[in-house]
Amino acid sequence: MKKLVRLLLTIALAFVVVIGFRWYRYVTNTDSPYDEVGITLNTAMPSPINAWGCAKLKESFGGALPPYGCAAENGTQWK
């Protein structure tokens, strides 16, 4: 039983690390703010993490339309 719990914790930790790295790679990229997987991950993050991610994206792409999850209510301005 102890080995099963350790295996499940290891799998969960690996999942969190992979998803976290993919999200971080998206918000710090300089290619495009419109990566579908990145947008989905950033939108799913808790508010403070999403806000930080949107701020990083705005630094790189402030002149472009914001991606879903970083747009204000009118959809054309950054949060």
Short mmCIF file of N, CA and C in Angstrom, two decimals, residues 2-74:
data_model
loop_
_atom_site.label_atom_id
_atom_site.label_comp_id
_atom_site.label_asym_id
_atom_site.label_seq_id
_atom_site.Cartn_x
_atom_site.Cartn_y
_atom_site.Cartn_z
N LYS A 2 1.95 1.23 0.76
CA LYS A 2 2.84 2.38 0.85
C LYS A 2 3.48 2.68 -0.51
N LYS A 3 3.80 1.64 -1.27
CA LYS A 3 4.39 1.83 -2.59
C LYS A 3 3.38 2.44 -3.56
N LEU A 4 2.13 2.03 -3.44
CA LEU A 4 1.08 2.57 -4.30
C LEU A 4 0.89 4.06 -4.04
N VAL A 5 0.86 4.46 -2.79
CA VAL A 5 0.70 5.87 -2.44
C VAL A 5 1.89 6.67 -2.97
N ARG A 6 3.08 6.14 -2.81
CA ARG A 6 4.28 6.83 -3.29
C ARG A 6 4.24 6.97 -4.81
N LEU A 7 3.80 5.93 -5.50
CA LEU A 7 3.69 5.98 -6.96
C LEU A 7 2.67 7.02 -7.39
N LEU A 8 1.52 7.04 -6.74
CA LEU A 8 0.49 8.02 -7.09
C LEU A 8 0.95 9.45 -6.82
N LEU A 9 1.65 9.67 -5.71
CA LEU A 9 2.18 11.00 -5.41
C LEU A 9 3.23 11.42 -6.43
N THR A 10 4.06 10.48 -6.85
CA THR A 10 5.07 10.77 -7.86
C THR A 10 4.43 11.13 -9.18
N ILE A 11 3.40 10.41 -9.57
CA ILE A 11 2.69 10.71 -10.82
C ILE A 11 2.02 12.08 -10.73
N ALA A 12 1.39 12.37 -9.60
CA ALA A 12 0.73 13.67 -9.43
C ALA A 12 1.74 14.81 -9.47
N LEU A 13 2.88 14.64 -8.82
CA LEU A 13 3.92 15.67 -8.83
C LEU A 13 4.46 15.87 -10.24
N ALA A 14 4.70 14.80 -10.96
CA ALA A 14 5.19 14.90 -12.33
C ALA A 14 4.17 15.64 -13.21
N PHE A 15 2.90 15.36 -13.02
CA PHE A 15 1.85 16.03 -13.78
C PHE A 15 1.85 17.53 -13.50
N VAL A 16 1.95 17.90 -12.24
CA VAL A 16 1.97 19.32 -11.86
C VAL A 16 3.19 20.01 -12.44
N VAL A 17 4.34 19.36 -12.40
CA VAL A 17 5.57 19.96 -12.94
C VAL A 17 5.46 20.15 -14.45
N VAL A 18 4.96 19.16 -15.16
CA VAL A 18 4.84 19.26 -16.62
C VAL A 18 3.85 20.37 -17.00
N ILE A 19 2.69 20.39 -16.36
CA ILE A 19 1.68 21.42 -16.66
C ILE A 19 2.21 22.80 -16.28
N GLY A 20 2.86 22.91 -15.13
CA GLY A 20 3.42 24.19 -14.70
C GLY A 20 4.48 24.71 -15.65
N PHE A 21 5.34 23.81 -16.11
CA PHE A 21 6.38 24.21 -17.06
C PHE A 21 5.77 24.66 -18.37
N ARG A 22 4.75 23.95 -18.84
CA ARG A 22 4.09 24.31 -20.11
C ARG A 22 3.42 25.67 -20.00
N TRP A 23 2.79 25.93 -18.86
CA TRP A 23 2.16 27.23 -18.64
C TRP A 23 3.20 28.33 -18.59
N TYR A 24 4.28 28.11 -17.84
CA TYR A 24 5.33 29.13 -17.71
C TYR A 24 5.97 29.41 -19.06
N ARG A 25 6.18 28.38 -19.86
CA ARG A 25 6.75 28.56 -21.19
C ARG A 25 5.82 29.41 -22.06
N TYR A 26 4.53 29.25 -21.90
CA TYR A 26 3.57 30.04 -22.66
C TYR A 26 3.61 31.51 -22.25
N VAL A 27 3.56 31.82 -20.97
CA VAL A 27 3.47 33.22 -20.54
C VAL A 27 4.78 33.97 -20.72
N THR A 28 5.88 33.27 -20.87
CA THR A 28 7.16 33.96 -21.07
C THR A 28 7.64 33.89 -22.51
N ASN A 29 6.79 33.41 -23.42
CA ASN A 29 7.20 33.29 -24.83
C ASN A 29 7.24 34.65 -25.50
N THR A 30 7.87 34.72 -26.64
CA THR A 30 7.91 35.95 -27.42
C THR A 30 7.43 35.73 -28.85
N ASP A 31 6.83 34.57 -29.12
CA ASP A 31 6.37 34.25 -30.47
C ASP A 31 4.93 34.69 -30.72
N SER A 32 4.01 34.21 -29.89
CA SER A 32 2.60 34.50 -30.10
C SER A 32 1.82 34.28 -28.81
N PRO A 33 0.88 35.18 -28.52
CA PRO A 33 0.05 34.98 -27.33
C PRO A 33 -1.17 34.10 -27.60
N TYR A 34 -1.28 33.54 -28.80
CA TYR A 34 -2.48 32.82 -29.20
C TYR A 34 -2.32 31.31 -29.28
N ASP A 35 -1.46 30.75 -28.45
CA ASP A 35 -1.30 29.30 -28.38
C ASP A 35 -2.49 28.72 -27.61
N GLU A 36 -3.23 27.82 -28.24
CA GLU A 36 -4.48 27.33 -27.65
C GLU A 36 -4.27 26.61 -26.31
N VAL A 37 -3.24 25.79 -26.23
CA VAL A 37 -2.98 25.07 -24.98
C VAL A 37 -2.58 26.05 -23.89
N GLY A 38 -1.74 27.01 -24.22
CA GLY A 38 -1.32 28.01 -23.25
C GLY A 38 -2.47 28.85 -22.76
N ILE A 39 -3.35 29.24 -23.66
CA ILE A 39 -4.52 30.02 -23.28
C ILE A 39 -5.40 29.22 -22.31
N THR A 40 -5.60 27.97 -22.62
CA THR A 40 -6.42 27.11 -21.75
C THR A 40 -5.79 26.96 -20.37
N LEU A 41 -4.49 26.73 -20.33
CA LEU A 41 -3.82 26.59 -19.04
C LEU A 41 -3.86 27.89 -18.25
N ASN A 42 -3.61 29.01 -18.90
CA ASN A 42 -3.61 30.29 -18.19
C ASN A 42 -5.00 30.64 -17.68
N THR A 43 -6.02 30.33 -18.45
CA THR A 43 -7.38 30.60 -18.03
C THR A 43 -7.78 29.74 -16.83
N ALA A 44 -7.23 28.53 -16.76
CA ALA A 44 -7.57 27.60 -15.68
C ALA A 44 -6.82 27.90 -14.38
N MET A 45 -5.81 28.75 -14.44
CA MET A 45 -5.02 29.05 -13.24
C MET A 45 -5.84 29.90 -12.27
N PRO A 46 -5.51 29.83 -10.97
CA PRO A 46 -6.17 30.70 -9.99
C PRO A 46 -5.92 32.18 -10.33
N SER A 47 -6.77 33.06 -9.86
CA SER A 47 -6.71 34.48 -10.22
C SER A 47 -5.34 35.14 -10.08
N PRO A 48 -4.63 34.99 -8.96
CA PRO A 48 -3.33 35.66 -8.86
C PRO A 48 -2.32 35.15 -9.88
N ILE A 49 -2.33 33.87 -10.15
CA ILE A 49 -1.39 33.29 -11.12
C ILE A 49 -1.80 33.71 -12.53
N ASN A 50 -3.09 33.71 -12.81
CA ASN A 50 -3.58 34.16 -14.11
C ASN A 50 -3.22 35.62 -14.34
N ALA A 51 -3.38 36.45 -13.32
CA ALA A 51 -3.06 37.88 -13.45
C ALA A 51 -1.58 38.07 -13.74
N TRP A 52 -0.73 37.31 -13.06
CA TRP A 52 0.71 37.41 -13.31
C TRP A 52 1.03 36.97 -14.73
N GLY A 53 0.42 35.88 -15.17
CA GLY A 53 0.63 35.40 -16.54
C GLY A 53 0.17 36.41 -17.57
N CYS A 54 -0.97 37.03 -17.33
CA CYS A 54 -1.47 38.05 -18.26
C CYS A 54 -0.55 39.27 -18.28
N ALA A 55 -0.01 39.63 -17.14
CA ALA A 55 0.92 40.76 -17.09
C ALA A 55 2.19 40.45 -17.89
N LYS A 56 2.68 39.22 -17.78
CA LYS A 56 3.87 38.83 -18.55
C LYS A 56 3.57 38.85 -20.05
N LEU A 57 2.40 38.36 -20.43
CA LEU A 57 2.01 38.38 -21.84
C LEU A 57 1.84 39.81 -22.34
N LYS A 58 1.28 40.68 -21.51
CA LYS A 58 1.09 42.07 -21.91
C LYS A 58 2.43 42.77 -22.12
N GLU A 59 3.44 42.43 -21.32
CA GLU A 59 4.78 42.99 -21.52
C GLU A 59 5.30 42.66 -22.91
N SER A 60 5.07 41.45 -23.36
CA SER A 60 5.58 41.00 -24.66
C SER A 60 4.68 41.40 -25.83
N PHE A 61 3.36 41.42 -25.60
CA PHE A 61 2.42 41.61 -26.71
C PHE A 61 1.40 42.70 -26.40
N GLY A 62 1.82 43.76 -25.77
CA GLY A 62 0.90 44.83 -25.37
C GLY A 62 0.14 45.47 -26.51
N GLY A 63 0.71 45.48 -27.72
CA GLY A 63 0.06 46.11 -28.86
C GLY A 63 -0.92 45.20 -29.59
N ALA A 64 -0.96 43.92 -29.24
CA ALA A 64 -1.84 42.97 -29.90
C ALA A 64 -3.13 42.79 -29.10
N LEU A 65 -4.12 42.20 -29.74
CA LEU A 65 -5.34 41.87 -29.01
C LEU A 65 -5.02 40.83 -27.94
N PRO A 66 -5.56 40.97 -26.76
CA PRO A 66 -5.27 40.01 -25.70
C PRO A 66 -5.91 38.66 -25.96
N PRO A 67 -5.27 37.58 -25.54
CA PRO A 67 -5.88 36.26 -25.68
C PRO A 67 -7.02 36.10 -24.68
N TYR A 68 -7.86 35.11 -24.93
CA TYR A 68 -8.96 34.79 -24.01
C TYR A 68 -8.39 34.55 -22.62
N GLY A 69 -9.00 35.10 -21.62
CA GLY A 69 -8.54 34.96 -20.25
C GLY A 69 -7.73 36.15 -19.78
N CYS A 70 -7.25 36.94 -20.72
CA CYS A 70 -6.48 38.15 -20.38
C CYS A 70 -7.18 39.41 -20.88
N ALA A 71 -8.33 39.25 -21.49
CA ALA A 71 -9.05 40.38 -22.06
C ALA A 71 -10.01 40.96 -21.03
N ALA A 72 -10.18 42.27 -21.10
CA ALA A 72 -11.19 42.94 -20.27
C ALA A 72 -12.57 42.60 -20.84
N GLU A 73 -13.60 43.17 -20.26
CA GLU A 73 -14.96 42.83 -20.66
C GLU A 73 -15.25 43.12 -22.13
N ASN A 74 -14.64 44.17 -22.69
CA ASN A 74 -14.94 44.49 -24.08
C ASN A 74 -14.15 43.60 -25.05
#
